[in-house]
mmCIF file of C-alpha atoms in Angstrom:
data_model
loop_
_atom_site.group_PDB
_atom_site.id
_atom_site.type_symbol
_atom_site.label_atom_id
_atom_site.label_comp_id
_atom_site.label_asym_id
_atom_site.label_seq_id
_atom_site.Cartn_x
_atom_site.Cartn_y
_atom_site.Cartn_z
ATOM 1 C CA MET A 1 68.212 108.789 56.120
ATOM 2 C CA SER A 2 67.858 111.308 53.322
ATOM 3 C CA LYS A 3 69.476 110.749 50.200
ATOM 4 C CA ASP A 4 71.794 113.295 50.565
ATOM 5 C CA GLN A 5 73.031 111.020 54.742
ATOM 6 C CA GLN A 6 73.394 108.061 52.294
ATOM 7 C CA ASP A 7 75.571 109.678 50.109
ATOM 8 C CA SER A 8 77.642 111.149 52.582
ATOM 9 C CA GLU A 9 78.339 107.910 54.565
ATOM 10 C CA ILE A 10 79.098 105.968 51.022
ATOM 11 C CA SER A 11 81.762 108.606 50.103
ATOM 12 C CA ASN A 12 83.220 107.667 53.818
ATOM 13 C CA SER A 13 83.238 103.954 53.425
ATOM 14 C CA ARG A 14 84.830 104.465 50.352
ATOM 15 C CA ARG A 15 87.175 106.506 52.005
ATOM 16 C CA ASN A 16 87.990 104.383 54.664
ATOM 17 C CA ALA A 17 88.180 101.778 52.603
ATOM 18 C CA LEU A 18 90.890 103.430 50.714
ATOM 19 C CA LYS A 19 92.506 104.694 53.673
ATOM 20 C CA GLY A 20 92.933 100.882 54.540
ATOM 21 C CA ALA A 21 93.658 99.234 51.160
ATOM 22 C CA SER A 22 97.162 101.996 51.564
ATOM 23 C CA LEU A 23 97.992 100.604 55.235
ATOM 24 C CA VAL A 24 98.237 97.762 54.344
ATOM 25 C CA ALA A 25 99.914 98.470 50.723
ATOM 26 C CA ALA A 26 102.205 100.331 52.894
ATOM 27 C CA ALA A 27 103.216 97.349 55.153
ATOM 28 C CA VAL A 28 103.149 94.512 52.485
ATOM 29 C CA LEU A 29 105.415 96.391 50.002
ATOM 30 C CA PRO A 30 109.009 96.731 51.689
ATOM 31 C CA THR A 31 108.298 92.981 52.377
ATOM 32 C CA ALA A 32 107.168 92.864 49.114
ATOM 33 C CA SER A 33 110.631 94.351 48.250
ATOM 34 C CA PHE A 34 112.533 93.076 50.718
ATOM 35 C CA ALA A 35 110.948 89.269 48.806
ATOM 36 C CA ALA A 36 111.602 90.162 45.572
ATOM 37 C CA ASP A 37 115.411 91.053 46.746
ATOM 38 C CA LYS A 38 116.478 88.630 48.327
ATOM 39 C CA LYS A 39 115.363 86.374 45.732
ATOM 40 C CA ALA A 40 116.938 88.450 43.194
ATOM 41 C CA SER A 41 120.269 87.918 45.339
ATOM 42 C CA ALA A 42 119.962 84.390 45.410
ATOM 43 C CA HIS A 43 119.323 84.017 41.677
ATOM 44 C CA LYS A 44 122.704 86.072 41.592
ATOM 45 C CA GLN A 45 124.651 83.613 43.917
ATOM 46 C CA HIS A 46 123.352 80.340 42.197
ATOM 47 C CA LYS A 47 124.196 81.609 38.520
ATOM 48 C CA ALA A 48 127.582 81.603 40.845
ATOM 49 C CA GLY A 49 127.442 78.630 41.458
ATOM 50 C CA LEU A 50 126.708 79.132 45.214
ATOM 51 C CA THR A 51 124.441 77.755 47.774
ATOM 52 C CA GLU A 52 124.597 78.559 51.715
ATOM 53 C CA ASN A 53 127.904 75.980 52.163
ATOM 54 C CA THR A 54 128.386 75.223 49.257
ATOM 55 C CA PHE A 55 129.936 76.224 45.808
ATOM 56 C CA VAL A 56 129.845 74.014 42.562
ATOM 57 C CA THR A 57 133.255 74.511 40.618
ATOM 58 C CA LYS A 58 133.229 74.482 36.711
ATOM 59 C CA ASP A 59 133.357 71.240 36.473
ATOM 60 C CA GLY A 60 130.773 70.346 38.953
ATOM 61 C CA THR A 61 132.618 69.778 42.131
ATOM 62 C CA GLN A 62 130.725 70.818 45.002
ATOM 63 C CA LEU A 63 132.509 72.286 47.612
ATOM 64 C CA TYR A 64 131.547 72.635 51.155
ATOM 65 C CA TYR A 65 132.804 76.049 52.904
ATOM 66 C CA LYS A 66 132.083 78.410 55.884
ATOM 67 C CA ASP A 67 131.525 81.886 55.915
ATOM 68 C CA TRP A 68 131.014 83.665 59.246
ATOM 69 C CA GLY A 69 131.181 87.077 60.740
ATOM 70 C CA SER A 70 131.967 90.852 58.780
ATOM 71 C CA GLY A 71 134.446 92.978 58.479
ATOM 72 C CA GLN A 72 137.733 92.510 56.045
ATOM 73 C CA PRO A 73 138.059 89.091 54.773
ATOM 74 C CA VAL A 74 140.332 86.559 55.790
ATOM 75 C CA VAL A 75 140.671 83.153 53.975
ATOM 76 C CA PHE A 76 141.951 79.683 55.192
ATOM 77 C CA SER A 77 143.041 76.975 53.711
ATOM 78 C CA HIS A 78 143.701 73.501 55.383
ATOM 79 C CA GLY A 79 146.491 70.782 55.720
ATOM 80 C CA TRP A 80 146.097 67.719 54.478
ATOM 81 C CA PRO A 81 144.174 65.324 55.341
ATOM 82 C CA LEU A 82 142.048 67.556 57.256
ATOM 83 C CA SER A 83 139.355 69.863 56.400
ATOM 84 C CA SER A 84 137.976 73.989 57.160
ATOM 85 C CA ASP A 85 136.973 72.763 60.792
ATOM 86 C CA SER A 86 140.873 72.063 61.405
ATOM 87 C CA TRP A 87 141.068 76.378 61.267
ATOM 88 C CA GLU A 88 138.262 76.568 63.994
ATOM 89 C CA SER A 89 140.121 77.691 67.007
ATOM 90 C CA GLN A 90 141.597 80.970 64.712
ATOM 91 C CA MET A 91 138.469 81.244 62.892
ATOM 92 C CA LEU A 92 136.127 82.224 66.266
ATOM 93 C CA HIS A 93 139.024 83.966 67.472
ATOM 94 C CA LEU A 94 139.192 86.374 64.035
ATOM 95 C CA ALA A 95 135.199 86.595 64.174
ATOM 96 C CA SER A 96 135.057 87.519 67.670
ATOM 97 C CA ASN A 97 137.198 90.184 66.298
ATOM 98 C CA GLY A 98 136.209 92.248 63.570
ATOM 99 C CA PHE A 99 137.046 89.395 60.940
ATOM 100 C CA ARG A 100 134.760 87.715 57.754
ATOM 101 C CA VAL A 101 136.869 84.237 57.778
ATOM 102 C CA ILE A 102 136.014 81.755 55.093
ATOM 103 C CA ALA A 103 137.372 78.810 55.269
ATOM 104 C CA HIS A 104 136.577 75.455 52.197
ATOM 105 C CA ASP A 105 136.855 71.898 52.854
ATOM 106 C CA ARG A 106 139.209 71.192 49.105
ATOM 107 C CA ARG A 107 138.124 69.176 46.803
ATOM 108 C CA GLY A 108 137.774 65.257 47.619
ATOM 109 C CA HIS A 109 138.245 66.615 52.043
ATOM 110 C CA GLY A 110 135.730 66.883 54.726
ATOM 111 C CA ARG A 111 132.158 67.286 53.594
ATOM 112 C CA SER A 112 133.261 68.946 49.752
ATOM 113 C CA SER A 113 132.156 65.658 47.007
ATOM 114 C CA GLN A 114 135.230 63.216 46.287
ATOM 115 C CA PRO A 115 136.275 64.062 42.648
ATOM 116 C CA TRP A 116 137.941 61.237 40.881
ATOM 117 C CA SER A 117 140.450 63.778 38.905
ATOM 118 C CA GLY A 118 141.555 67.243 39.299
ATOM 119 C CA ASN A 119 143.733 66.176 43.174
ATOM 120 C CA ASP A 120 146.712 68.357 42.300
ATOM 121 C CA MET A 121 147.887 72.432 42.680
ATOM 122 C CA ASP A 122 146.877 73.602 39.881
ATOM 123 C CA THR A 123 143.239 73.032 40.255
ATOM 124 C CA TYR A 124 143.190 73.436 43.780
ATOM 125 C CA ALA A 125 144.164 76.371 43.082
ATOM 126 C CA ASP A 126 141.267 76.980 40.711
ATOM 127 C CA ASP A 127 138.818 76.061 43.035
ATOM 128 C CA LEU A 128 139.815 78.760 45.533
ATOM 129 C CA ALA A 129 139.757 80.956 42.580
ATOM 130 C CA GLY A 130 136.271 80.119 41.689
ATOM 131 C CA LEU A 131 134.857 80.679 45.377
ATOM 132 C CA VAL A 132 136.690 83.597 46.187
ATOM 133 C CA GLU A 133 135.109 85.354 42.717
ATOM 134 C CA ALA A 134 132.057 84.144 43.821
ATOM 135 C CA LEU A 135 131.859 86.103 46.870
ATOM 136 C CA ASP A 136 134.034 88.582 45.373
ATOM 137 C CA LEU A 137 136.215 88.761 48.363
ATOM 138 C CA LYS A 138 138.405 92.315 48.132
ATOM 139 C CA ASN A 139 141.313 93.376 49.831
ATOM 140 C CA MET A 140 141.167 89.366 51.691
ATOM 141 C CA ILE A 141 143.657 87.566 53.777
ATOM 142 C CA MET A 142 144.927 84.238 52.232
ATOM 143 C CA VAL A 143 145.774 82.155 55.438
ATOM 144 C CA GLY A 144 147.339 78.243 54.361
ATOM 145 C CA PHE A 145 148.570 75.734 56.850
ATOM 146 C CA SER A 146 150.427 73.148 55.257
ATOM 147 C CA THR A 147 149.030 71.880 52.238
ATOM 148 C CA GLY A 148 146.677 75.153 52.157
ATOM 149 C CA GLY A 149 150.656 77.204 52.158
ATOM 150 C CA GLY A 150 150.427 75.416 48.916
ATOM 151 C CA GLU A 151 147.235 76.163 47.691
ATOM 152 C CA VAL A 152 147.654 79.894 48.526
ATOM 153 C CA ALA A 153 151.272 79.621 47.062
ATOM 154 C CA ARG A 154 149.939 78.522 43.877
ATOM 155 C CA TYR A 155 146.740 80.953 43.896
ATOM 156 C CA ILE A 156 148.565 84.059 43.868
ATOM 157 C CA GLY A 157 151.150 82.047 41.318
ATOM 158 C CA ARG A 158 147.913 81.441 39.162
ATOM 159 C CA HIS A 159 145.436 84.157 40.164
ATOM 160 C CA GLY A 160 147.715 86.881 41.500
ATOM 161 C CA THR A 161 147.679 89.234 44.381
ATOM 162 C CA ARG A 162 144.503 91.399 42.932
ATOM 163 C CA ARG A 163 141.553 90.229 45.818
ATOM 164 C CA VAL A 164 144.228 89.889 48.044
ATOM 165 C CA ALA A 165 145.589 92.006 50.964
ATOM 166 C CA LYS A 166 148.331 90.230 53.105
ATOM 167 C CA ALA A 167 148.948 86.216 53.343
ATOM 168 C CA ALA A 168 150.194 84.003 55.857
ATOM 169 C CA LEU A 169 151.955 80.994 55.153
ATOM 170 C CA VAL A 170 151.547 79.185 59.102
ATOM 171 C CA SER A 171 153.928 74.950 58.847
ATOM 172 C CA SER A 172 153.215 75.344 55.267
ATOM 173 C CA VAL A 173 154.741 72.777 52.655
ATOM 174 C CA PRO A 174 156.389 75.427 50.200
ATOM 175 C CA PRO A 175 158.810 75.859 47.962
ATOM 176 C CA GLN A 176 158.705 72.400 47.895
ATOM 177 C CA MET A 177 158.909 69.316 50.154
ATOM 178 C CA LEU A 178 160.447 66.554 47.750
ATOM 179 C CA LYS A 179 164.281 66.177 48.192
ATOM 180 C CA THR A 180 165.566 66.809 44.080
ATOM 181 C CA ALA A 181 168.980 67.905 42.406
ATOM 182 C CA ALA A 182 167.672 71.460 42.829
ATOM 183 C CA ASN A 183 166.224 70.965 46.415
ATOM 184 C CA PRO A 184 168.691 69.254 48.572
ATOM 185 C CA GLY A 185 167.242 69.600 51.766
ATOM 186 C CA GLY A 186 163.933 68.588 50.930
ATOM 187 C CA LEU A 187 162.783 64.434 51.415
ATOM 188 C CA PRO A 188 163.519 61.585 49.953
ATOM 189 C CA ILE A 189 160.895 59.969 48.060
ATOM 190 C CA GLU A 190 161.075 57.265 49.835
ATOM 191 C CA VAL A 191 159.498 59.351 53.046
ATOM 192 C CA PHE A 192 156.268 59.991 50.507
ATOM 193 C CA ASP A 193 156.167 56.278 49.068
ATOM 194 C CA GLY A 194 156.029 54.872 52.837
ATOM 195 C CA ILE A 195 153.084 57.525 53.377
ATOM 196 C CA ARG A 196 151.474 56.366 49.956
ATOM 197 C CA ALA A 197 151.941 52.565 50.895
ATOM 198 C CA ALA A 198 150.546 53.582 54.747
ATOM 199 C CA SER A 199 147.424 54.566 52.953
ATOM 200 C CA LEU A 200 146.878 51.655 50.922
ATOM 201 C CA ALA A 201 147.398 48.881 53.569
ATOM 202 C CA ASN A 202 144.917 50.842 56.604
ATOM 203 C CA ARG A 203 144.623 54.605 56.130
ATOM 204 C CA ALA A 204 142.959 54.405 59.446
ATOM 205 C CA GLN A 205 145.288 53.301 61.047
ATOM 206 C CA LEU A 206 148.092 55.206 59.492
ATOM 207 C CA TYR A 207 146.285 58.599 60.778
ATOM 208 C CA LYS A 208 146.314 57.293 64.181
ATOM 209 C CA ASP A 209 150.058 57.096 63.704
ATOM 210 C CA LEU A 210 150.417 60.530 62.430
ATOM 211 C CA ALA A 211 148.583 62.113 65.130
ATOM 212 C CA ALA A 212 149.802 60.116 68.289
ATOM 213 C CA GLY A 213 153.129 60.726 66.978
ATOM 214 C CA PRO A 214 154.968 63.260 64.662
ATOM 215 C CA PHE A 215 152.246 65.933 63.673
ATOM 216 C CA PHE A 216 151.795 66.446 67.197
ATOM 217 C CA ASN A 217 155.713 65.887 68.429
ATOM 218 C CA PHE A 218 152.952 63.473 70.978
ATOM 219 C CA ASN A 219 155.954 61.388 70.423
ATOM 220 C CA ARG A 220 158.442 63.443 71.957
ATOM 221 C CA PRO A 221 160.065 62.471 75.677
ATOM 222 C CA GLY A 222 157.697 63.801 78.347
ATOM 223 C CA ALA A 223 154.402 64.675 75.734
ATOM 224 C CA LYS A 224 151.290 65.944 77.261
ATOM 225 C CA VAL A 225 149.422 63.480 74.734
ATOM 226 C CA SER A 226 145.843 64.598 73.946
ATOM 227 C CA GLN A 227 143.712 61.600 72.436
ATOM 228 C CA GLY A 228 140.330 64.827 71.884
ATOM 229 C CA LEU A 229 143.143 66.114 69.296
ATOM 230 C CA ILE A 230 144.099 62.472 67.730
ATOM 231 C CA ASP A 231 140.793 61.850 67.891
ATOM 232 C CA TRP A 232 140.079 64.738 65.985
ATOM 233 C CA PHE A 233 142.567 64.254 63.432
ATOM 234 C CA TRP A 234 141.817 61.037 62.444
ATOM 235 C CA ALA A 235 137.831 62.319 62.490
ATOM 236 C CA GLN A 236 139.210 64.944 59.656
ATOM 237 C CA GLY A 237 141.601 62.228 57.893
ATOM 238 C CA MET A 238 138.679 59.850 57.313
ATOM 239 C CA GLN A 239 135.848 61.545 56.019
ATOM 240 C CA GLY A 240 138.103 62.772 53.261
ATOM 241 C CA GLY A 241 137.676 60.303 49.977
ATOM 242 C CA HIS A 242 140.383 58.002 49.787
ATOM 243 C CA LYS A 243 141.196 58.168 46.277
ATOM 244 C CA ASN A 244 141.480 61.680 46.826
ATOM 245 C CA THR A 245 143.929 61.913 49.825
ATOM 246 C CA TYR A 246 145.181 59.500 48.281
ATOM 247 C CA ASP A 247 146.489 61.722 45.039
ATOM 248 C CA CYS A 248 147.024 64.472 47.407
ATOM 249 C CA ILE A 249 150.335 63.400 48.892
ATOM 250 C CA LYS A 250 151.767 63.964 45.713
ATOM 251 C CA ALA A 251 150.374 67.351 45.086
ATOM 252 C CA PHE A 252 151.616 68.382 48.524
ATOM 253 C CA SER A 253 155.268 66.869 48.407
ATOM 254 C CA GLU A 254 156.116 66.797 44.732
ATOM 255 C CA THR A 255 154.892 70.111 43.833
ATOM 256 C CA ASP A 256 157.416 73.283 43.122
ATOM 257 C CA PHE A 257 156.423 76.635 44.442
ATOM 258 C CA THR A 258 159.262 78.061 43.984
ATOM 259 C CA GLU A 259 158.033 80.877 41.191
ATOM 260 C CA ASP A 260 154.539 81.193 42.681
ATOM 261 C CA LEU A 261 156.599 82.302 46.125
ATOM 262 C CA LYS A 262 158.426 84.942 43.591
ATOM 263 C CA LYS A 263 155.231 86.444 42.808
ATOM 264 C CA PHE A 264 154.166 87.400 46.206
ATOM 265 C CA ASP A 265 153.873 91.022 46.227
ATOM 266 C CA VAL A 266 152.099 91.569 49.200
ATOM 267 C CA PRO A 267 152.994 91.534 53.470
ATOM 268 C CA THR A 268 153.524 88.210 53.949
ATOM 269 C CA LEU A 269 154.178 86.465 57.478
ATOM 270 C CA VAL A 270 155.982 83.041 58.182
ATOM 271 C CA ILE A 271 154.937 81.062 61.002
ATOM 272 C CA HIS A 272 156.563 77.543 61.926
ATOM 273 C CA GLY A 273 157.990 75.590 64.295
ATOM 274 C CA ASP A 274 161.824 75.010 65.002
ATOM 275 C CA ASP A 275 160.512 70.888 65.815
ATOM 276 C CA ASP A 276 157.884 69.815 62.675
ATOM 277 C CA GLN A 277 158.750 66.192 61.984
ATOM 278 C CA VAL A 278 156.354 66.585 59.088
ATOM 279 C CA VAL A 279 157.499 70.131 57.546
ATOM 280 C CA PRO A 280 160.772 70.791 58.519
ATOM 281 C CA ILE A 281 161.762 74.294 59.168
ATOM 282 C CA ALA A 282 164.960 74.224 57.078
ATOM 283 C CA ALA A 283 163.867 73.948 53.823
ATOM 284 C CA ALA A 284 160.133 75.065 54.099
ATOM 285 C CA GLY A 285 159.866 77.956 56.201
ATOM 286 C CA MET A 286 162.793 79.623 56.726
ATOM 287 C CA MET A 287 163.839 78.800 52.801
ATOM 288 C CA SER A 288 159.711 80.163 51.843
ATOM 289 C CA ALA A 289 160.681 83.732 54.001
ATOM 290 C CA LYS A 290 164.302 84.088 52.285
ATOM 291 C CA ILE A 291 162.308 83.724 48.262
ATOM 292 C CA VAL A 292 159.361 85.835 49.239
ATOM 293 C CA LYS A 293 160.157 89.824 49.009
ATOM 294 C CA ASN A 294 160.055 91.451 52.565
ATOM 295 C CA ALA A 295 158.398 88.158 54.188
ATOM 296 C CA LYS A 296 158.496 88.299 58.479
ATOM 297 C CA LEU A 297 159.628 84.942 59.596
ATOM 298 C CA ILE A 298 158.576 83.737 63.128
ATOM 299 C CA VAL A 299 159.936 80.587 64.466
ATOM 300 C CA TYR A 300 157.584 78.958 67.285
ATOM 301 C CA PRO A 301 160.688 77.186 69.589
ATOM 302 C CA GLY A 302 159.629 73.651 70.543
ATOM 303 C CA ALA A 303 156.448 73.987 68.140
ATOM 304 C CA PRO A 304 155.134 70.677 66.462
ATOM 305 C CA HIS A 305 153.811 71.138 62.845
ATOM 306 C CA GLY A 306 149.942 71.371 64.099
ATOM 307 C CA LEU A 307 150.162 74.014 66.151
ATOM 308 C CA THR A 308 147.476 75.275 65.392
ATOM 309 C CA ASP A 309 146.491 73.074 68.041
ATOM 310 C CA THR A 310 148.841 72.986 70.487
ATOM 311 C CA HIS A 311 150.599 76.729 70.456
ATOM 312 C CA LYS A 312 146.773 77.628 68.727
ATOM 313 C CA ASP A 313 146.512 81.013 71.752
ATOM 314 C CA LYS A 314 150.076 82.419 70.746
ATOM 315 C CA LEU A 315 148.794 81.797 67.094
ATOM 316 C CA ASN A 316 145.786 83.066 67.009
ATOM 317 C CA ALA A 317 147.343 86.401 68.515
ATOM 318 C CA ASP A 318 150.006 86.629 66.081
ATOM 319 C CA LEU A 319 147.322 86.041 62.590
ATOM 320 C CA LEU A 320 145.641 88.991 64.300
ATOM 321 C CA ALA A 321 148.133 91.294 64.697
ATOM 322 C CA PHE A 322 149.498 90.340 61.286
ATOM 323 C CA ALA A 323 145.662 90.964 59.964
ATOM 324 C CA LYS A 324 145.152 94.594 61.942
ATOM 325 C CA SER A 325 148.942 95.651 61.051
#
């Protein structure tokens, strides 16, 4: 081979090597860029106190949360002594119909950590606000059940509606459960003292008794009792911390949400069963619908407190229609 031929071969080899390197770079660079973006996103989430399924509050409490689907966000707040699992039917339905659904386990409940302090409505609302801000949720629909309705009300009372498009209160405790001079239609303190005493004596039995009785109205004549729902309620309740669920009794019963409800300035749906033995409709749903400007009240005839399960098909349809309206 002549020197000219050797030089030509070397030149071709270099060109081929450079071409190969370019192809490798073209394949690797997008992957590297994606990895860098993912790392930056993870760093941003870490700074905000977020991991894939947990959020850390300002006082170090770790909150578990679910985040399903895509679209306009719908944020669910659960009742006592339950967890975000209690919303599973509604979350599945809305996520399957074009909405992003988020629900957290309140501090001391479900899979969240169990701090000794902060088991009050102000802190619950601030915890929720922290999660909402970390996820940067906008134009969200807030839905609260029972104690969760109080959480939604206190969130709006303390943090406003800048990020809120609509709100729904389902079997909710506002404006106030406790009977006072200003709230003569409420329940006497002895009712809540009795719940506290039962919780201290044997909360496992308390949760079974609530579920087998007034929560789902299984104590009504002719009721079709579901052992599965009783067990489901009990399992969720026993996940919560003893101190946390005990303190929460005071939070959901004695907190006055009247001023919070007056700050609602978004479309609001109030849903309540007229046979709710836990949070009677007259002093709760009906009063909230009067206080919140232009609120829409839907009464479920014969429905118990736990209508998220007993009347889930109707509730799913009503919440979806409200979300789409």
